[in-house]
XYZ file of C-alpha atoms in Angstrom:
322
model
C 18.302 -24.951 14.194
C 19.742 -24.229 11.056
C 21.866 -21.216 10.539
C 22.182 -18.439 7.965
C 24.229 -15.773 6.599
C 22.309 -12.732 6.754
C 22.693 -11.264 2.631
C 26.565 -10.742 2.125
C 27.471 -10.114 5.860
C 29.676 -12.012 8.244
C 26.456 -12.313 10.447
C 25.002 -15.977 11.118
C 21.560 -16.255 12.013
C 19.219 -18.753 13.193
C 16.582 -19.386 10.003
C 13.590 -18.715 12.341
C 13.518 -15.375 14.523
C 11.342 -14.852 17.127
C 9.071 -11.914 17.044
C 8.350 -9.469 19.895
C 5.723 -7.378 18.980
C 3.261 -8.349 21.709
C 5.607 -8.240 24.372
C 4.900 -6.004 27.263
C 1.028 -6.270 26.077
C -0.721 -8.787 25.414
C 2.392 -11.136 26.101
C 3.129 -10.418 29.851
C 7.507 -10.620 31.033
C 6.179 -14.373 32.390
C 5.378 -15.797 28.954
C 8.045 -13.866 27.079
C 10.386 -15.597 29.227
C 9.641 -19.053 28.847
C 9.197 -18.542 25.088
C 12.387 -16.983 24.756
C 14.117 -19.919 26.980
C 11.784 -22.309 24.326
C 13.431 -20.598 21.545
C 17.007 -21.047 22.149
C 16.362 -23.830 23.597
C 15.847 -25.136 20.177
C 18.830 -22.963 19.331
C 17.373 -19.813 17.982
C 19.605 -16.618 17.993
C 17.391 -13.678 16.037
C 15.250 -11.653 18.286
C 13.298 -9.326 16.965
C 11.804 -5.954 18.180
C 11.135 -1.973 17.407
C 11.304 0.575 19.718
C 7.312 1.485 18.979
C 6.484 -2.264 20.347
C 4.411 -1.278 22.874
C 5.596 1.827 23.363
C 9.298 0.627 23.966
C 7.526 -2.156 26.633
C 8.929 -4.954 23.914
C 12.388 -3.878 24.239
C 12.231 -3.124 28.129
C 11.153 -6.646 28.543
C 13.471 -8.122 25.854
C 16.501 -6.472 28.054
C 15.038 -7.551 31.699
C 15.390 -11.602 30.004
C 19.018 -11.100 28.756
C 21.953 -12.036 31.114
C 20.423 -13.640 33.750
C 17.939 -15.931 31.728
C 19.421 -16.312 28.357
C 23.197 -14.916 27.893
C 23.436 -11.360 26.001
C 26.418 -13.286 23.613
C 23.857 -16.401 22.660
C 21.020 -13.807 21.218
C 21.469 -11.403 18.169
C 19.208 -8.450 18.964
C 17.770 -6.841 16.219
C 16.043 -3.599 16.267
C 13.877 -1.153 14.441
C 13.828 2.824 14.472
C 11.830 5.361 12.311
C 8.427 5.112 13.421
C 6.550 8.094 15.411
C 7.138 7.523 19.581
C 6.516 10.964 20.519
C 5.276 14.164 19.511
C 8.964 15.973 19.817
C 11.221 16.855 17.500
C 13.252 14.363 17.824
C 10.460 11.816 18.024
C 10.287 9.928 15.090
C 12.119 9.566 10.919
C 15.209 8.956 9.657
C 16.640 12.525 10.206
C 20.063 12.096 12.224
C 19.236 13.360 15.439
C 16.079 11.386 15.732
C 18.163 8.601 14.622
C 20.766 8.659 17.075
C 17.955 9.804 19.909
C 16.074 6.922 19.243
C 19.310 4.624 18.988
C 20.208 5.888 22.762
C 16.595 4.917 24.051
C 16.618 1.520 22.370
C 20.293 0.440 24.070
C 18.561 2.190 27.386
C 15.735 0.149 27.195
C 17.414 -3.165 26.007
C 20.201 -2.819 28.654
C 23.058 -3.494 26.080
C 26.209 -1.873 24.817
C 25.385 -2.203 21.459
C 22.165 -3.750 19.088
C 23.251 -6.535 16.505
C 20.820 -5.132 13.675
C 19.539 -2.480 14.023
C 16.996 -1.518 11.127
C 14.852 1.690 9.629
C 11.526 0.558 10.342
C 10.120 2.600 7.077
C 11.266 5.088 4.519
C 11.463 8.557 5.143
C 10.940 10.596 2.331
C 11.402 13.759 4.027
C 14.704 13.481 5.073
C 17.750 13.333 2.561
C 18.942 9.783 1.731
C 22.295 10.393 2.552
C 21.934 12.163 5.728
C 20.023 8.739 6.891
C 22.859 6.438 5.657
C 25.226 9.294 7.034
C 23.487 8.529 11.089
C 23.971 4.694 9.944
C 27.246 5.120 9.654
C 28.083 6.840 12.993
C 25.811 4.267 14.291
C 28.452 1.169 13.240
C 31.709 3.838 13.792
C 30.890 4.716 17.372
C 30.373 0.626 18.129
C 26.885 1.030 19.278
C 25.287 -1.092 16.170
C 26.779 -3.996 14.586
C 24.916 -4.352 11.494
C 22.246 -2.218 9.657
C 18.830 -3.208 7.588
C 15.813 -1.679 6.674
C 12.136 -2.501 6.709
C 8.906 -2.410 4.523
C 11.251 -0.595 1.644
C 9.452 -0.607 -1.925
C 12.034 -1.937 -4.654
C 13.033 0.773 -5.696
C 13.823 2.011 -2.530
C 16.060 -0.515 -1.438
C 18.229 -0.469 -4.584
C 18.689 3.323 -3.958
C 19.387 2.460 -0.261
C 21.651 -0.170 -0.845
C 24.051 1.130 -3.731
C 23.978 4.866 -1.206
C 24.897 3.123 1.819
C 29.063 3.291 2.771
C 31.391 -0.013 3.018
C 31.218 0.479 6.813
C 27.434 0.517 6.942
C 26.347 -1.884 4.210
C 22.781 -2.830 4.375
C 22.657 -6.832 5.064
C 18.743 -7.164 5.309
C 15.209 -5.878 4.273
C 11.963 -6.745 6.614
C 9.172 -7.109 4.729
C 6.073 -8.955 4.572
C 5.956 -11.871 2.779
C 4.083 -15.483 3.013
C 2.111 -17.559 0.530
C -1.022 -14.896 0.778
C 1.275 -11.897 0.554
C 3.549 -12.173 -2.558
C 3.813 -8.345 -3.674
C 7.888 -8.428 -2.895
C 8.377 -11.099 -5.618
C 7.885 -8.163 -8.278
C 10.475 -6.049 -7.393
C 11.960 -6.374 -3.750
C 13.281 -9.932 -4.049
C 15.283 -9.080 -7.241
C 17.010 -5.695 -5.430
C 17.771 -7.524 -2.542
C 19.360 -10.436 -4.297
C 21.246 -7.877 -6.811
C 22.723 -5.706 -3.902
C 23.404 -9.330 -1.815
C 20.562 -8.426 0.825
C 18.960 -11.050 2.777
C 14.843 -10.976 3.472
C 13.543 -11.261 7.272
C 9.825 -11.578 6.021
C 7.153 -10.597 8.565
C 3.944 -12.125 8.742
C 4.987 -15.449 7.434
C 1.497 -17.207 8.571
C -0.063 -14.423 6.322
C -1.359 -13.135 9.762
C -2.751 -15.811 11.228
C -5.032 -17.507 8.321
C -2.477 -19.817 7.014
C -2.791 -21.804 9.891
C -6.092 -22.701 9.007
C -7.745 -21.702 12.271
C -10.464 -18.822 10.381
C -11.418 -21.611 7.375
C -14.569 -22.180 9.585
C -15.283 -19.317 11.564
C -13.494 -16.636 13.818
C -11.930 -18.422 16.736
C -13.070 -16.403 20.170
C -9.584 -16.371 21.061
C -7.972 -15.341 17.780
C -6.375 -11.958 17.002
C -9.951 -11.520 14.534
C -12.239 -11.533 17.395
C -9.830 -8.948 18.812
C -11.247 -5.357 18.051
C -7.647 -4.312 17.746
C -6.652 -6.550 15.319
C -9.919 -7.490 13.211
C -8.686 -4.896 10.488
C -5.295 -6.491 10.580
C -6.491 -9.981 9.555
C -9.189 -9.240 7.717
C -7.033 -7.660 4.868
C -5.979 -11.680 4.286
C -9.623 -13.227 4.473
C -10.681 -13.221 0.705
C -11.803 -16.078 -1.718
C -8.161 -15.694 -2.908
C -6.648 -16.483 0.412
C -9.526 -19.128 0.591
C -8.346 -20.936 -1.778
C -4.784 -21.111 -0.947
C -5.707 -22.054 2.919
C -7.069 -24.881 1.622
C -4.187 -26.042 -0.847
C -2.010 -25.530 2.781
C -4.218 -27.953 4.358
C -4.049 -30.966 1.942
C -0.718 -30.296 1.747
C 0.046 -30.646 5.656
C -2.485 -34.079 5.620
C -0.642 -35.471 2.952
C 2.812 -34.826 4.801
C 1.500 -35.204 8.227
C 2.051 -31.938 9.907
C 0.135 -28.517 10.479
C -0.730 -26.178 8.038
C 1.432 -23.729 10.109
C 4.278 -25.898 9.167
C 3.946 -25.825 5.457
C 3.597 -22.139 5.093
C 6.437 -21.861 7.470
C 8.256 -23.633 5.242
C 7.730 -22.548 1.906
C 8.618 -19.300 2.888
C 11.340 -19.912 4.715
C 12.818 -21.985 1.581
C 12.097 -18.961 -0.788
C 14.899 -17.655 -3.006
C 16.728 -14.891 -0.560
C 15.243 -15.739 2.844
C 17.069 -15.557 5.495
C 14.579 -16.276 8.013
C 10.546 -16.122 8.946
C 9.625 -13.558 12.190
C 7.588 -15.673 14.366
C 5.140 -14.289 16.645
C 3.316 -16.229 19.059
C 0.487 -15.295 21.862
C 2.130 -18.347 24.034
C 4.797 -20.273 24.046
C 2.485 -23.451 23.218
C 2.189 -21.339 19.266
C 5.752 -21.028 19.533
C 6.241 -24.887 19.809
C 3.901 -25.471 16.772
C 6.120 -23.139 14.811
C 9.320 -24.921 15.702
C 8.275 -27.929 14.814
C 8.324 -26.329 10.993
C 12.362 -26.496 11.288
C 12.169 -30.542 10.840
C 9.698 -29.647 7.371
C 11.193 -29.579 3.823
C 8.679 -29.550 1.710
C 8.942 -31.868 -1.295
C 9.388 -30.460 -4.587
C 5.576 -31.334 -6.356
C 3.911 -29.618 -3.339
C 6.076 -26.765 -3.130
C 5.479 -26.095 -7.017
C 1.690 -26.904 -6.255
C 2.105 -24.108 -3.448
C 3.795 -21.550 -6.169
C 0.986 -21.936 -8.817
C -1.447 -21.597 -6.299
C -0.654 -18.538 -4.779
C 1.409 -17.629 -7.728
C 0.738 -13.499 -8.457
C 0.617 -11.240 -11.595
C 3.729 -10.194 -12.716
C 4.167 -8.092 -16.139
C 6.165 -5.446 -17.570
C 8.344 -4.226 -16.738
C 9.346 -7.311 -14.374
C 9.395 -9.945 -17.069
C 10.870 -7.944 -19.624
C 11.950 -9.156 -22.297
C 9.796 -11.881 -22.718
């Protein structure tokens, strides 16, 4: 697999990572294992978790697999904090000591010295900016984090993030979501990132499921939309909109031979800034369909087909002047 330099960092990265989210739930340690083995296998590096993943059940499994199944040194671990675990107060934001508490239980539950990338999962506007960037800091001093990013940051947040942050702690990345049905970062986000040298991990690159074609008929019994705990989740992607561009995807992919989960893999993946799509998979059988997208390039009539298609409205002050 392909590697990348993650924004202006020294860090290399595979240009797929390999989601966790369902780990420790509906993924049990069995099938995380062989999908992690299938994905550096196929040589894969970025792993990606949060310490709210199942109530830290992500990470604990993430941490059982590394060293005896796949070697700590052959997997960058990346990381999320932020988000509400408990009901303490130290239990959740960006403040420092819920920081650094929630640093200590990630590298507890992981089993490691240190996380690659570690990321704020969301912005905190109740906590000074520079107290935040301040616990970043410390984080990369004190040698327990390599590398810091952030997550689901509005534009204007990440430029204020970015030209804040210290030399030591630069921020190398932004997670965000971002696929051929979900295009909202191209306004804003994907210009700050590419101003302050900031690569894109974009969540969601199979716009939640529907790019891969499987809901153009119906709900599939086994889908994550005839689960009551993600209906909501996928239904914010079923329009007429999302219809149409499904079905763009799908002549596209006969025309070319493949999936549709292929080329929406890789039009996002070949987007200006990306660094690499998050891949989640409920078995390891997904996971091979999505690996399959690293042989895709799309060519360029279909990709500019793709772009019209699911093209968005951008105005002032974006395109300005005109």
């Amino acid at each position: 697999m392909e590697k990348r330099q993650l924004g202006r960092s020294g860090l290399r990265v595979s240009r797929m990572a390999l989601g966790t989210m369902t780990w420790g739930g509906d993924t049990d340690a069995e099938e995380a294992a062989s999908q992690l083995v299938a994905f550096v296998d196929a040589g894969g590096t970025l792993v990606d978790t949060a310490d709210i993943y199942g109530e830290g059940e992500s990470e604990r499994v993430l941490g059982s697999l590394l060293g005896d199944l796949v070697p700590r040194d052959d997997v960058v671990v990346a990381t999320k904090a932020v988000a509400k675990r408990t009901d303490g107060p130290f239990g959740g934001g960006a403040s420092r000591g819920a920081l650094l508490t929630a640093l200590d239980g990630s590298l507890r539950r992981l089993g490691t010295d240190h996380i690659d990338l570690w990321q704020l999962h969301a912005w905190d506007g109740c906590v000074p900016l520079q107290e935040t960037l301040a616990a970043l800091e410390y984080a990369v001093t004190s040698g327990k984090v390599r590398y810091v990013g952030v997550s689901n940051y509005a534009g204007w947040q990440l430029a204020t993030a970015a030209a804040g942050a210290s030399a030591v702690a630069p921020i190398v990345s932004t997670q965000v979501e971002y696929s051929l049905l979900e295009r909202g970062v191209d306004r804003e986000v994907v210009p700050a990132a590419e101003h302050h040298g900031i690569g894109l991990l974009c969540w969601a690159p199979l716009g939640r499921g529907v790019l891969t074609g499987k809901y153009r008929t119906g709900t599939p019994a086994d889908s994550r939309g005839a689960n009551t705990a993600y209906a909501g989740y996928v239904e914010h992607h079923r329009t007429d909109r999302a219809a149409r561009i499904v079905q763009a995807v799908a002549t596209a992919a006969d025309g070319l031979g493949t999936s549709p989960l292929a080329v929406a893999l890789a039009w996002v993946r070949d987007r200006p800034g990306v660094v690499a799509p998050v891949v989640g998979a409920r078995d390891t059988g997904q996971l091979t369909g999505s690996l399959a997208a690293e042989d895709i390039t799309l060519p360029p009539a279909i990709r500019s087909a793709l772009d019209d298609v699911s093209a968005i409205e951008v105005g002032y002050p974006e395109r300005w002047p005109r």
